[in-house]
PDB file of C-alpha atoms in Angstrom:
ATOM      1  CA  MET G  11      56.741  99.245 115.831  1.00 51.00           C
ATOM      2  CA  ILE G  12      58.169  99.809 112.148  1.00 51.00           C
ATOM      3  CA  HIS G  13      61.665  98.447 111.223  1.00 52.00           C
ATOM      4  CA  GLU G  14      63.399 101.435 109.704  1.00 56.00           C
ATOM      5  CA  ASN G  15      67.059 100.217 109.112  1.00 55.00           C
ATOM      6  CA  LYS G  16      66.877  97.671 106.483  1.00 66.00           C
ATOM      7  CA  ASP G  17      70.450  96.499 107.066  1.00 73.00           C
ATOM      8  CA  ALA G  18      69.977  95.829 110.713  1.00 87.00           C
ATOM      9  CA  PRO G  19      68.314  92.629 112.075  1.00 92.00           C
ATOM     10  CA  MET G  20      64.632  93.173 113.025  1.00 93.00           C
ATOM     11  CA  ASN G  21      65.355  91.664 116.337  1.00 95.00           C
ATOM     12  CA  GLU G  22      68.789  91.491 118.242  1.00 93.00           C
ATOM     13  CA  PRO G  23      71.125  89.613 117.991  1.00 94.00           C
ATOM     14  CA  GLY G  24      69.899  88.726 114.659  1.00 95.00           C
ATOM     15  CA  ARG G  25      70.784  85.005 114.939  1.00 96.00           C
ATOM     16  CA  TRP G  26      69.777  82.526 117.540  1.00 97.00           C
ATOM     17  CA  ASP G  27      70.489  78.991 118.761  1.00 96.00           C
ATOM     18  CA  PHE G  28      66.853  78.116 118.936  1.00 97.00           C
ATOM     19  CA  PHE G  29      63.521  79.178 117.840  1.00 97.00           C
ATOM     20  CA  ILE G  30      60.488  78.328 119.967  1.00 96.00           C
ATOM     21  CA  SER G  31      57.374  77.671 118.074  1.00 94.00           C
ATOM     22  CA  TYR G  32      54.257  77.302 120.165  1.00 89.00           C
ATOM     23  CA  ARG G  33      50.342  77.659 120.160  1.00 83.00           C
ATOM     24  CA  ARG G  34      49.435  81.260 120.558  1.00 77.00           C
ATOM     25  CA  PRO G  35      47.444  83.040 121.744  1.00 71.00           C
ATOM     26  CA  ASN G  36      47.232  80.409 124.440  1.00 73.00           C
ATOM     27  CA  VAL G  37      48.103  80.713 127.942  1.00 77.00           C
ATOM     28  CA  ARG G  38      49.196  77.034 128.354  1.00 79.00           C
ATOM     29  CA  GLY G  39      51.423  77.099 125.135  1.00 80.00           C
ATOM     30  CA  LEU G  40      53.078  80.368 126.361  1.00 87.00           C
ATOM     31  CA  GLY G  41      53.711  78.898 129.735  1.00 87.00           C
ATOM     32  CA  ASP G  42      55.521  75.753 128.098  1.00 88.00           C
ATOM     33  CA  ALA G  43      57.573  78.152 125.975  1.00 91.00           C
ATOM     34  CA  VAL G  44      58.635  80.390 128.750  1.00 93.00           C
ATOM     35  CA  LYS G  45      59.826  77.415 130.699  1.00 92.00           C
ATOM     36  CA  LEU G  46      61.795  76.286 127.771  1.00 93.00           C
ATOM     37  CA  HIS G  47      63.117  79.670 127.126  1.00 95.00           C
ATOM     38  CA  SER G  48      64.209  80.115 130.745  1.00 94.00           C
ATOM     39  CA  THR G  49      66.116  76.855 130.763  1.00 94.00           C
ATOM     40  CA  LEU G  50      67.950  77.627 127.421  1.00 95.00           C
ATOM     41  CA  THR G  51      68.959  81.195 128.323  1.00 96.00           C
ATOM     42  CA  SER G  52      70.314  79.846 131.629  1.00 94.00           C
ATOM     43  CA  LEU G  53      72.488  77.500 129.681  1.00 93.00           C
ATOM     44  CA  GLY G  54      73.902  80.381 127.773  1.00 95.00           C
ATOM     45  CA  LYS G  55      71.709  79.821 124.541  1.00 96.00           C
ATOM     46  CA  THR G  56      70.189  82.469 122.378  1.00 97.00           C
ATOM     47  CA  VAL G  57      66.452  81.924 121.862  1.00 97.00           C
ATOM     48  CA  TRP G  58      63.849  83.501 119.587  1.00 97.00           C
ATOM     49  CA  MET G  59      60.464  83.495 121.418  1.00 96.00           C
ATOM     50  CA  ALA G  60      57.655  85.952 120.255  1.00 92.00           C
ATOM     51  CA  GLU G  61      57.076  87.438 123.761  1.00 90.00           C
ATOM     52  CA  SER G  62      60.755  88.325 124.095  1.00 92.00           C
ATOM     53  CA  MET G  63      61.116  89.890 120.818  1.00 95.00           C
ATOM     54  CA  VAL G  64      60.525  93.613 119.754  1.00 92.00           C
ATOM     55  CA  LEU G  65      59.080  92.856 116.405  1.00 94.00           C
ATOM     56  CA  VAL G  66      56.965  89.751 115.884  1.00 92.00           C
ATOM     57  CA  ASP G  67      55.261  90.497 112.565  1.00 94.00           C
ATOM     58  CA  ALA G  68      55.464  87.993 109.513  1.00 94.00           C
ATOM     59  CA  ALA G  69      58.895  89.224 108.308  1.00 95.00           C
ATOM     60  CA  ALA G  70      60.405  89.282 111.801  1.00 96.00           C
ATOM     61  CA  THR G  71      59.112  85.685 112.330  1.00 96.00           C
ATOM     62  CA  THR G  72      60.544  84.427 109.140  1.00 97.00           C
ATOM     63  CA  GLU G  73      63.884  86.132 109.970  1.00 97.00           C
ATOM     64  CA  GLY G  74      63.789  84.364 113.234  1.00 97.00           C
ATOM     65  CA  VAL G  75      63.226  80.782 111.781  1.00 97.00           C
ATOM     66  CA  GLN G  76      65.705  81.193 108.970  1.00 97.00           C
ATOM     67  CA  ASN G  77      68.545  82.529 111.458  1.00 97.00           C
ATOM     68  CA  SER G  78      67.968  79.878 114.122  1.00 96.00           C
ATOM     69  CA  GLY G  79      70.010  76.811 114.423  1.00 94.00           C
ATOM     70  CA  CYS G  80      66.933  74.565 115.515  1.00 94.00           C
ATOM     71  CA  VAL G  81      63.288  74.991 115.780  1.00 95.00           C
ATOM     72  CA  LEU G  82      61.599  73.596 118.887  1.00 95.00           C
ATOM     73  CA  ALA G  83      57.991  72.837 118.204  1.00 91.00           C
ATOM     74  CA  VAL G  84      56.071  72.963 121.507  1.00 89.00           C
ATOM     75  CA  ALA G  85      52.960  70.638 121.276  1.00 82.00           C
ATOM     76  CA  SER G  86      50.180  71.308 123.710  1.00 72.00           C
ATOM     77  CA  PHE G  87      46.994  69.335 124.045  1.00 67.00           C
ATOM     78  CA  ASP G  88      44.432  71.797 125.662  1.00 60.00           C
ATOM     79  CA  ASP G  89      40.808  72.617 125.115  1.00 40.00           C
ATOM     80  CA  ARG G  90      41.493  74.512 121.929  1.00 47.00           C
ATOM     81  CA  GLU G  91      40.308  77.659 123.429  1.00 44.00           C
ATOM     82  CA  ASP G  92      40.820  79.619 120.253  1.00 42.00           C
ATOM     83  CA  GLY G  93      38.801  77.251 118.264  1.00 41.00           C
ATOM     84  CA  GLU G  94      41.529  76.227 115.896  1.00 45.00           C
ATOM     85  CA  GLU G  95      42.751  72.638 115.623  1.00 55.00           C
ATOM     86  CA  HIS G  96      46.265  73.865 114.945  1.00 66.00           C
ATOM     87  CA  CYS G  97      47.714  77.224 115.582  1.00 77.00           C
ATOM     88  CA  PRO G  98      48.227  79.207 112.187  1.00 84.00           C
ATOM     89  CA  PHE G  99      51.196  80.934 113.534  1.00 85.00           C
ATOM     90  CA  ARG G 100      52.930  77.566 114.387  1.00 86.00           C
ATOM     91  CA  LEU G 101      52.060  76.041 111.039  1.00 89.00           C
ATOM     92  CA  ARG G 102      53.576  78.874 109.240  1.00 93.00           C
ATOM     93  CA  GLU G 103      56.837  78.800 111.162  1.00 94.00           C
ATOM     94  CA  LEU G 104      57.099  75.009 110.669  1.00 93.00           C
ATOM     95  CA  ARG G 105      56.540  75.486 106.944  1.00 94.00           C
ATOM     96  CA  ILE G 106      59.375  78.238 106.837  1.00 96.00           C
ATOM     97  CA  ALA G 107      61.710  75.997 108.892  1.00 94.00           C
ATOM     98  CA  ARG G 108      61.105  72.971 106.518  1.00 91.00           C
ATOM     99  CA  GLU G 109      61.754  75.327 103.434  1.00 92.00           C
ATOM    100  CA  ALA G 110      64.938  76.625 105.028  1.00 93.00           C
ATOM    101  CA  GLY G 111      66.277  73.279 105.827  1.00 90.00           C
ATOM    102  CA  LYS G 112      66.195  73.559 109.643  1.00 92.00           C
ATOM    103  CA  PHE G 113      66.034  70.793 112.011  1.00 90.00           C
ATOM    104  CA  ILE G 114      62.730  70.609 113.885  1.00 91.00           C
ATOM    105  CA  GLN G 115      62.601  69.213 117.275  1.00 91.00           C
ATOM    106  CA  PRO G 116      59.066  68.492 118.679  1.00 88.00           C
ATOM    107  CA  VAL G 117      58.549  68.828 122.288  1.00 89.00           C
ATOM    108  CA  VAL G 118      55.662  67.512 124.377  1.00 85.00           C
ATOM    109  CA  ARG G 119      54.982  67.260 127.981  1.00 84.00           C
ATOM    110  CA  VAL G 120      55.751  63.913 129.541  1.00 83.00           C
ATOM    111  CA  GLU G 121      52.241  63.614 130.825  1.00 82.00           C
ATOM    112  CA  GLU G 122      50.599  64.081 127.491  1.00 77.00           C
ATOM    113  CA  ALA G 123      53.090  61.920 125.278  1.00 75.00           C
ATOM    114  CA  HIS G 124      50.208  59.442 124.815  1.00 72.00           C
ATOM    115  CA  CYS G 125      48.503  62.191 122.884  1.00 70.00           C
ATOM    116  CA  MET G 126      50.891  62.606 120.047  1.00 72.00           C
ATOM    117  CA  GLU G 127      48.901  60.473 117.632  1.00 69.00           C
ATOM    118  CA  HIS G 128      45.847  62.534 118.222  1.00 66.00           C
ATOM    119  CA  PHE G 129      47.986  65.686 117.585  1.00 68.00           C
ATOM    120  CA  LEU G 130      49.488  64.386 114.437  1.00 71.00           C
ATOM    121  CA  GLY G 131      46.232  63.159 113.141  1.00 68.00           C
ATOM    122  CA  GLY G 132      45.155  66.674 112.370  1.00 69.00           C
ATOM    123  CA  VAL G 133      48.398  67.923 110.956  1.00 76.00           C
ATOM    124  CA  PRO G 134      48.256  69.209 107.301  1.00 82.00           C
ATOM    125  CA  ARG G 135      49.615  66.703 104.923  1.00 82.00           C
ATOM    126  CA  ASP G 136      52.733  68.808 104.024  1.00 85.00           C
ATOM    127  CA  LEU G 137      53.765  68.717 107.741  1.00 84.00           C
ATOM    128  CA  GLN G 138      53.022  65.114 108.448  1.00 79.00           C
ATOM    129  CA  PHE G 139      56.823  64.403 108.226  1.00 79.00           C
ATOM    130  CA  LEU G 140      56.706  65.386 111.961  1.00 81.00           C
ATOM    131  CA  GLU G 141      55.443  61.894 112.657  1.00 77.00           C
ATOM    132  CA  ALA G 142      58.784  60.506 111.586  1.00 76.00           C
ATOM    133  CA  VAL G 143      60.739  62.653 114.041  1.00 79.00           C
ATOM    134  CA  GLU G 144      61.658  61.548 117.472  1.00 80.00           C
ATOM    135  CA  TRP G 145      59.660  63.606 119.938  1.00 83.00           C
ATOM    136  CA  VAL G 146      61.204  64.685 123.284  1.00 86.00           C
ATOM    137  CA  ASP G 147      58.932  64.346 126.285  1.00 85.00           C
ATOM    138  CA  MET G 148      59.767  66.557 128.991  1.00 85.00           C
ATOM    139  CA  ASN G 149      58.727  67.207 132.700  1.00 85.00           C
ATOM    140  CA  LEU G 150      58.393  71.051 132.313  1.00 81.00           C
ATOM    141  CA  TRP G 151      57.407  71.378 135.813  1.00 82.00           C
ATOM    142  CA  ASP G 152      60.519  69.840 137.254  1.00 87.00           C
ATOM    143  CA  VAL G 153      63.576  72.259 136.843  1.00 88.00           C
ATOM    144  CA  ARG G 154      66.194  69.615 137.228  1.00 89.00           C
ATOM    145  CA  SER G 155      64.507  67.181 135.069  1.00 88.00           C
ATOM    146  CA  ARG G 156      63.721  69.837 132.454  1.00 90.00           C
ATOM    147  CA  SER G 157      67.426  71.028 132.454  1.00 92.00           C
ATOM    148  CA  ALA G 158      68.633  67.472 131.718  1.00 91.00           C
ATOM    149  CA  ARG G 159      66.393  67.066 128.889  1.00 89.00           C
ATOM    150  CA  VAL G 160      67.132  70.374 127.383  1.00 92.00           C
ATOM    151  CA  ASN G 161      70.850  69.657 127.683  1.00 92.00           C
ATOM    152  CA  GLN G 162      70.115  66.387 125.803  1.00 88.00           C
ATOM    153  CA  ILE G 163      68.369  68.493 122.994  1.00 88.00           C
ATOM    154  CA  ILE G 164      71.465  70.849 122.985  1.00 91.00           C
ATOM    155  CA  GLN G 165      73.877  67.942 122.590  1.00 87.00           C
ATOM    156  CA  ALA G 166      71.838  66.441 119.924  1.00 81.00           C
ATOM    157  CA  THR G 167      71.319  69.511 117.762  1.00 80.00           C
ATOM    158  CA  SER G 168      74.980  70.976 118.353  1.00 77.00           C
ATOM    159  CA  ASN G 169      76.273  68.825 115.486  1.00 65.00           C
ATOM    160  CA  PRO G 170      77.051  71.223 112.633  1.00 51.00           C
ATOM    161  CA  ASN G 171      76.162  68.522 110.152  1.00 56.00           C
ATOM    162  CA  LYS G 172      72.918  67.835 111.827  1.00 58.00           C
ATOM    163  CA  PRO G 173      70.451  66.912 108.925  1.00 57.00           C
ATOM    164  CA  ALA G 174      67.377  68.907 108.264  1.00 55.00           C
ATOM    165  CA  THR G 175      64.173  67.171 109.128  1.00 56.00           C
ATOM    166  CA  GLN G 176      63.179  64.911 106.390  1.00 52.00           C
ATOM    167  CA  SER G 177      59.873  63.614 105.424  1.00 51.00           C
ATOM    168  CA  ILE G 178      59.056  60.135 104.386  1.00 47.00           C
ATOM    169  CA  ARG G 179      58.099  61.615 100.991  1.00 50.00           C
ATOM    170  CA  ASP G 180      61.430  63.343 100.530  1.00 52.00           C
ATOM    171  CA  LEU G 181      63.171  60.099 101.022  1.00 49.00           C
ATOM    172  CA  GLN G 182      60.881  58.219  98.723  1.00 48.00           C
ATOM    173  CA  ALA G 183      61.371  60.912  96.066  1.00 50.00           C
ATOM    174  CA  ALA G 184      64.981  60.642  96.144  1.00 49.00           C
ATOM    175  CA  ASN G 185      64.748  56.761  95.947  1.00 51.00           C
ATOM    176  CA  ASN G 186      66.555  56.631  99.393  1.00 50.00           C
ATOM    177  CA  PHE G 187      65.971  53.128 100.223  1.00 54.00           C
ATOM    178  CA  GLU G 188      68.571  53.160 102.852  1.00 56.00           C
ATOM    179  CA  GLY G 189      67.082  56.243 104.491  1.00 52.00           C
ATOM    180  CA  LEU G 190      63.554  54.579 104.513  1.00 49.00           C
ATOM    181  CA  VAL G 191      64.871  51.363 106.073  1.00 54.00           C
ATOM    182  CA  LYS G 192      66.719  53.283 108.813  1.00 52.00           C
ATOM    183  CA  LEU G 193      63.586  55.285 109.496  1.00 50.00           C
ATOM    184  CA  LEU G 194      61.432  52.087 109.825  1.00 49.00           C
ATOM    185  CA  CYS G 195      63.957  50.426 112.121  1.00 53.00           C
ATOM    186  CA  SER G 196      64.425  53.489 114.293  1.00 44.00           C
ATOM    187  CA  ARG G 197      62.276  54.400 117.158  1.00 39.00           C
ATOM    188  CA  ASN G 198      61.577  57.621 115.486  1.00 42.00           C
ATOM    189  CA  VAL G 199      58.451  56.309 113.620  1.00 38.00           C
ATOM    190  CA  THR G 200      55.540  56.918 116.112  1.00 38.00           C
ATOM    191  CA  GLY G 201      52.432  54.800 115.787  1.00 39.00           C
ATOM    192  CA  ARG G 202      50.962  52.392 113.266  1.00 38.00           C
ATOM    193  CA  THR G 203      50.413  55.031 110.584  1.00 39.00           C
ATOM    194  CA  GLY G 204      53.913  56.055 110.372  1.00 43.00           C
ATOM    195  CA  SER G 205      55.031  52.487 109.922  1.00 45.00           C
ATOM    196  CA  VAL G 206      52.493  51.710 107.373  1.00 44.00           C
ATOM    197  CA  GLU G 207      53.477  54.858 105.358  1.00 48.00           C
ATOM    198  CA  VAL G 208      57.150  53.993 105.462  1.00 44.00           C
ATOM    199  CA  LEU G 209      56.451  50.399 104.208  1.00 48.00           C
ATOM    200  CA  GLY G 210      54.350  51.819 101.410  1.00 50.00           C
ATOM    201  CA  SER G 211      57.090  54.170 100.384  1.00 49.00           C
ATOM    202  CA  LEU G 212      59.584  51.373 100.331  1.00 46.00           C
ATOM    203  CA  ALA G 213      57.076  49.419  98.091  1.00 50.00           C
ATOM    204  CA  LYS G 214      57.222  52.241  95.598  1.00 51.00           C
ATOM    205  CA  THR G 215      60.874  53.053  95.818  1.00 49.00           C
ATOM    206  CA  LYS G 216      62.986  52.199  92.636  1.00 49.00           C
ATOM    207  CA  PHE G 217      66.221  50.436  93.586  1.00 46.00           C
TER     208      PHE G 217
END
């Protein structure tokens, strides 16, 4: 479908509370995204998800990310049926989100939380800041549990002053010693690699 009215949003309503970024084309990634979409909309939130949009080309996706309050990055650890380590659609969406200063909230199935380091190991260098973000593990199959976790995400991202996702390199480039210390001391650093990188950045920071 061609978008003819340049003054109107490519998809309605034009602004959304959440943008769901997931692996596609992939049945499991879609299933996880649908469950999140269902729970969020039942709680009165507007959600951009590819399958629920009229237009899903690059321009429409860019609009969706830029006009959403928060990007939910759904990680799925499957058999990589499409032959790609990381979905190019999801990588593009995450890069747009970072450039637009959006907060990115990674979500993973509770039974696959132990696979996060494997997932992060293949993430391109410019997106490795995701290692320093607190991931939300969720029981997507249990409606009550899923609703509780989604409510936690809504509460955590409802602050209008919620900062955009920052990378370790962003903090180091800004000589933000305090930010690096807080990151190291928080439970947001997942795995040995993240801790080592933060410590290395602290050593290089001028203060």
